[in-house]
PDB file of C-alpha atoms in Angstrom:
ATOM      1  CA  UNK A   1       0.089   0.005  -0.008  1.00  0.00           C
ATOM      2  CA  UNK A   2       2.801   2.414   0.896  1.00  0.00           C
ATOM      3  CA  UNK A   3       4.613   1.682  -2.343  1.00  0.00           C
ATOM      4  CA  UNK A   4       1.346   2.597  -4.244  1.00  0.00           C
ATOM      5  CA  UNK A   5       1.172   5.883  -2.358  1.00  0.00           C
ATOM      6  CA  UNK A   6       4.800   6.702  -3.322  1.00  0.00           C
ATOM      7  CA  UNK A   7       4.027   5.710  -7.009  1.00  0.00           C
ATOM      8  CA  UNK A   8       0.927   7.982  -7.009  1.00  0.00           C
ATOM      9  CA  UNK A   9       2.916  10.834  -5.495  1.00  0.00           C
ATOM     10  CA  UNK A  10       5.726  10.483  -8.066  1.00  0.00           C
ATOM     11  CA  UNK A  11       3.176  10.501 -10.876  1.00  0.00           C
ATOM     12  CA  UNK A  12       1.573  13.581  -9.523  1.00  0.00           C
ATOM     13  CA  UNK A  13       4.819  15.348  -9.131  1.00  0.00           C
ATOM     14  CA  UNK A  14       5.887  14.387 -12.682  1.00  0.00           C
ATOM     15  CA  UNK A  15       2.599  15.643 -13.989  1.00  0.00           C
ATOM     16  CA  UNK A  16       3.031  18.873 -12.277  1.00  0.00           C
ATOM     17  CA  UNK A  17       6.548  19.103 -13.698  1.00  0.00           C
ATOM     18  CA  UNK A  18       5.382  18.473 -17.148  1.00  0.00           C
ATOM     19  CA  UNK A  19       2.627  21.213 -16.891  1.00  0.00           C
ATOM     20  CA  UNK A  20       5.497  23.470 -15.589  1.00  0.00           C
ATOM     21  CA  UNK A  21       7.228  23.028 -19.038  1.00  0.00           C
ATOM     22  CA  UNK A  22       4.188  24.937 -20.551  1.00  0.00           C
ATOM     23  CA  UNK A  23       3.229  27.186 -17.544  1.00  0.00           C
ATOM     24  CA  UNK A  24       6.163  29.164 -16.338  1.00  0.00           C
ATOM     25  CA  UNK A  25       4.578  29.917 -13.002  1.00  0.00           C
ATOM     26  CA  UNK A  26       4.967  26.362 -12.085  1.00  0.00           C
ATOM     27  CA  UNK A  27       8.632  25.116 -11.733  1.00  0.00           C
ATOM     28  CA  UNK A  28       9.619  21.864 -13.739  1.00  0.00           C
ATOM     29  CA  UNK A  29      12.870  20.879 -12.147  1.00  0.00           C
ATOM     30  CA  UNK A  30      11.690  20.668  -8.403  1.00  0.00           C
ATOM     31  CA  UNK A  31       8.762  18.455  -9.421  1.00  0.00           C
ATOM     32  CA  UNK A  32      11.004  16.207 -11.460  1.00  0.00           C
ATOM     33  CA  UNK A  33      13.352  15.893  -8.655  1.00  0.00           C
ATOM     34  CA  UNK A  34      10.443  15.099  -6.246  1.00  0.00           C
ATOM     35  CA  UNK A  35       9.079  12.550  -8.698  1.00  0.00           C
ATOM     36  CA  UNK A  36      12.467  10.812  -8.783  1.00  0.00           C
ATOM     37  CA  UNK A  37      12.421  10.787  -4.939  1.00  0.00           C
ATOM     38  CA  UNK A  38       8.976   9.336  -4.809  1.00  0.00           C
ATOM     39  CA  UNK A  39       9.639   6.737  -7.483  1.00  0.00           C
ATOM     40  CA  UNK A  40      12.880   5.573  -5.826  1.00  0.00           C
ATOM     41  CA  UNK A  41      10.543   4.442  -2.897  1.00  0.00           C
ATOM     42  CA  UNK A  42       7.553   3.299  -4.862  1.00  0.00           C
ATOM     43  CA  UNK A  43       8.796   1.795  -8.299  1.00  0.00           C
ATOM     44  CA  UNK A  44      12.337   0.934  -9.385  1.00  0.00           C
ATOM     45  CA  UNK A  45      11.087   0.725 -12.881  1.00  0.00           C
ATOM     46  CA  UNK A  46       9.583   4.207 -13.064  1.00  0.00           C
ATOM     47  CA  UNK A  47      12.603   5.657 -11.147  1.00  0.00           C
ATOM     48  CA  UNK A  48      15.007   3.974 -13.848  1.00  0.00           C
ATOM     49  CA  UNK A  49      12.748   5.360 -16.659  1.00  0.00           C
ATOM     50  CA  UNK A  50      13.065   8.865 -15.240  1.00  0.00           C
ATOM     51  CA  UNK A  51      16.722   8.753 -14.380  1.00  0.00           C
ATOM     52  CA  UNK A  52      17.451   7.404 -18.004  1.00  0.00           C
ATOM     53  CA  UNK A  53      15.200   9.974 -19.697  1.00  0.00           C
ATOM     54  CA  UNK A  54      17.396  12.103 -22.030  1.00  0.00           C
ATOM     55  CA  UNK A  55      15.759  15.350 -20.816  1.00  0.00           C
ATOM     56  CA  UNK A  56      15.169  14.720 -17.169  1.00  0.00           C
ATOM     57  CA  UNK A  57      17.709  12.140 -16.331  1.00  0.00           C
ATOM     58  CA  UNK A  58      20.742  14.650 -16.286  1.00  0.00           C
ATOM     59  CA  UNK A  59      18.937  17.001 -13.867  1.00  0.00           C
ATOM     60  CA  UNK A  60      18.189  14.109 -11.557  1.00  0.00           C
ATOM     61  CA  UNK A  61      21.843  12.618 -11.621  1.00  0.00           C
ATOM     62  CA  UNK A  62      23.499  16.078 -11.300  1.00  0.00           C
ATOM     63  CA  UNK A  63      21.306  16.761  -8.246  1.00  0.00           C
ATOM     64  CA  UNK A  64      21.965  13.358  -6.621  1.00  0.00           C
ATOM     65  CA  UNK A  65      25.745  13.728  -7.302  1.00  0.00           C
ATOM     66  CA  UNK A  66      26.388  17.497  -6.504  1.00  0.00           C
ATOM     67  CA  UNK A  67      23.348  18.788  -4.675  1.00  0.00           C
ATOM     68  CA  UNK A  68      23.973  21.913  -6.646  1.00  0.00           C
ATOM     69  CA  UNK A  69      22.244  23.923  -9.266  1.00  0.00           C
ATOM     70  CA  UNK A  70      23.820  25.440 -12.408  1.00  0.00           C
ATOM     71  CA  UNK A  71      24.149  29.434 -12.143  1.00  0.00           C
ATOM     72  CA  UNK A  72      22.311  29.639 -15.495  1.00  0.00           C
ATOM     73  CA  UNK A  73      19.442  27.526 -14.224  1.00  0.00           C
ATOM     74  CA  UNK A  74      19.122  29.798 -11.109  1.00  0.00           C
ATOM     75  CA  UNK A  75      19.152  32.905 -13.174  1.00  0.00           C
ATOM     76  CA  UNK A  76      16.634  31.628 -15.742  1.00  0.00           C
ATOM     77  CA  UNK A  77      14.289  30.215 -13.149  1.00  0.00           C
ATOM     78  CA  UNK A  78      14.274  33.559 -11.272  1.00  0.00           C
ATOM     79  CA  UNK A  79      13.568  35.597 -14.349  1.00  0.00           C
ATOM     80  CA  UNK A  80      10.663  33.305 -15.444  1.00  0.00           C
ATOM     81  CA  UNK A  81       9.253  33.263 -11.929  1.00  0.00           C
ATOM     82  CA  UNK A  82       9.297  37.118 -11.785  1.00  0.00           C
ATOM     83  CA  UNK A  83       7.798  37.507 -15.210  1.00  0.00           C
ATOM     84  CA  UNK A  84       5.127  35.040 -14.476  1.00  0.00           C
ATOM     85  CA  UNK A  85       4.369  36.554 -11.134  1.00  0.00           C
ATOM     86  CA  UNK A  86       4.088  40.069 -12.949  1.00  0.00           C
ATOM     87  CA  UNK A  87       1.656  38.635 -15.518  1.00  0.00           C
ATOM     88  CA  UNK A  88      -0.355  36.943 -12.808  1.00  0.00           C
ATOM     89  CA  UNK A  89      -0.694  40.189 -10.840  1.00  0.00           C
ATOM     90  CA  UNK A  90      -2.283  41.764 -13.731  1.00  0.00           C
ATOM     91  CA  UNK A  91      -4.835  39.110 -14.311  1.00  0.00           C
ATOM     92  CA  UNK A  92      -5.742  38.164 -10.787  1.00  0.00           C
ATOM     93  CA  UNK A  93      -8.109  40.039  -8.528  1.00  0.00           C
ATOM     94  CA  UNK A  94      -6.276  42.482  -6.134  1.00  0.00           C
ATOM     95  CA  UNK A  95      -6.882  40.348  -3.156  1.00  0.00           C
ATOM     96  CA  UNK A  96      -5.049  37.451  -4.783  1.00  0.00           C
ATOM     97  CA  UNK A  97      -2.471  39.086  -6.881  1.00  0.00           C
ATOM     98  CA  UNK A  98       0.303  38.722  -4.087  1.00  0.00           C
ATOM     99  CA  UNK A  99       0.053  34.830  -3.975  1.00  0.00           C
ATOM    100  CA  UNK A 100       2.036  33.924  -6.963  1.00  0.00           C
ATOM    101  CA  UNK A 101       4.677  36.497  -6.174  1.00  0.00           C
ATOM    102  CA  UNK A 102       4.906  35.135  -2.444  1.00  0.00           C
ATOM    103  CA  UNK A 103       5.232  31.570  -3.788  1.00  0.00           C
ATOM    104  CA  UNK A 104       7.831  32.455  -6.295  1.00  0.00           C
ATOM    105  CA  UNK A 105       9.762  34.595  -3.954  1.00  0.00           C
ATOM    106  CA  UNK A 106       9.749  31.490  -1.445  1.00  0.00           C
ATOM    107  CA  UNK A 107      10.971  29.241  -4.316  1.00  0.00           C
ATOM    108  CA  UNK A 108      13.572  31.785  -5.396  1.00  0.00           C
ATOM    109  CA  UNK A 109      15.049  32.010  -1.799  1.00  0.00           C
ATOM    110  CA  UNK A 110      15.184  28.430  -1.562  1.00  0.00           C
ATOM    111  CA  UNK A 111      16.845  27.937  -4.969  1.00  0.00           C
ATOM    112  CA  UNK A 112      19.650  30.706  -4.422  1.00  0.00           C
ATOM    113  CA  UNK A 113      20.421  29.175  -0.959  1.00  0.00           C
ATOM    114  CA  UNK A 114      21.472  25.975  -2.745  1.00  0.00           C
ATOM    115  CA  UNK A 115      25.084  25.563  -3.733  1.00  0.00           C
ATOM    116  CA  UNK A 116      25.852  26.752  -7.331  1.00  0.00           C
ATOM    117  CA  UNK A 117      27.287  24.123  -9.620  1.00  0.00           C
ATOM    118  CA  UNK A 118      30.831  24.920 -10.670  1.00  0.00           C
ATOM    119  CA  UNK A 119      31.093  27.541  -7.786  1.00  0.00           C
TER     120      UNK A 119
END
């Protein structure tokens, strides 16, 4: 039963990561990393598929080996979150326009506190 919950959590995380490819406000890499973590506990087959994936695999392996994020990835993520928050602020009601900015600020603080790859 616990393996099924880990598998479901991994699938949900991967789905959110895939949505994040098209929706800049939703970060892709953290959800892919979370999916790999969940799959490592729920399904060796799904974990292997994700780690061997040509697009997602290098992110996971790099994270597992170095626990660091490339500077360029940090910069790009920060710019995309800032732009997405600004766009959301214009489209959301005044009472809610701060929510994306707060979430993205928290994500950016976490991201920039991680070691930078190559530094």
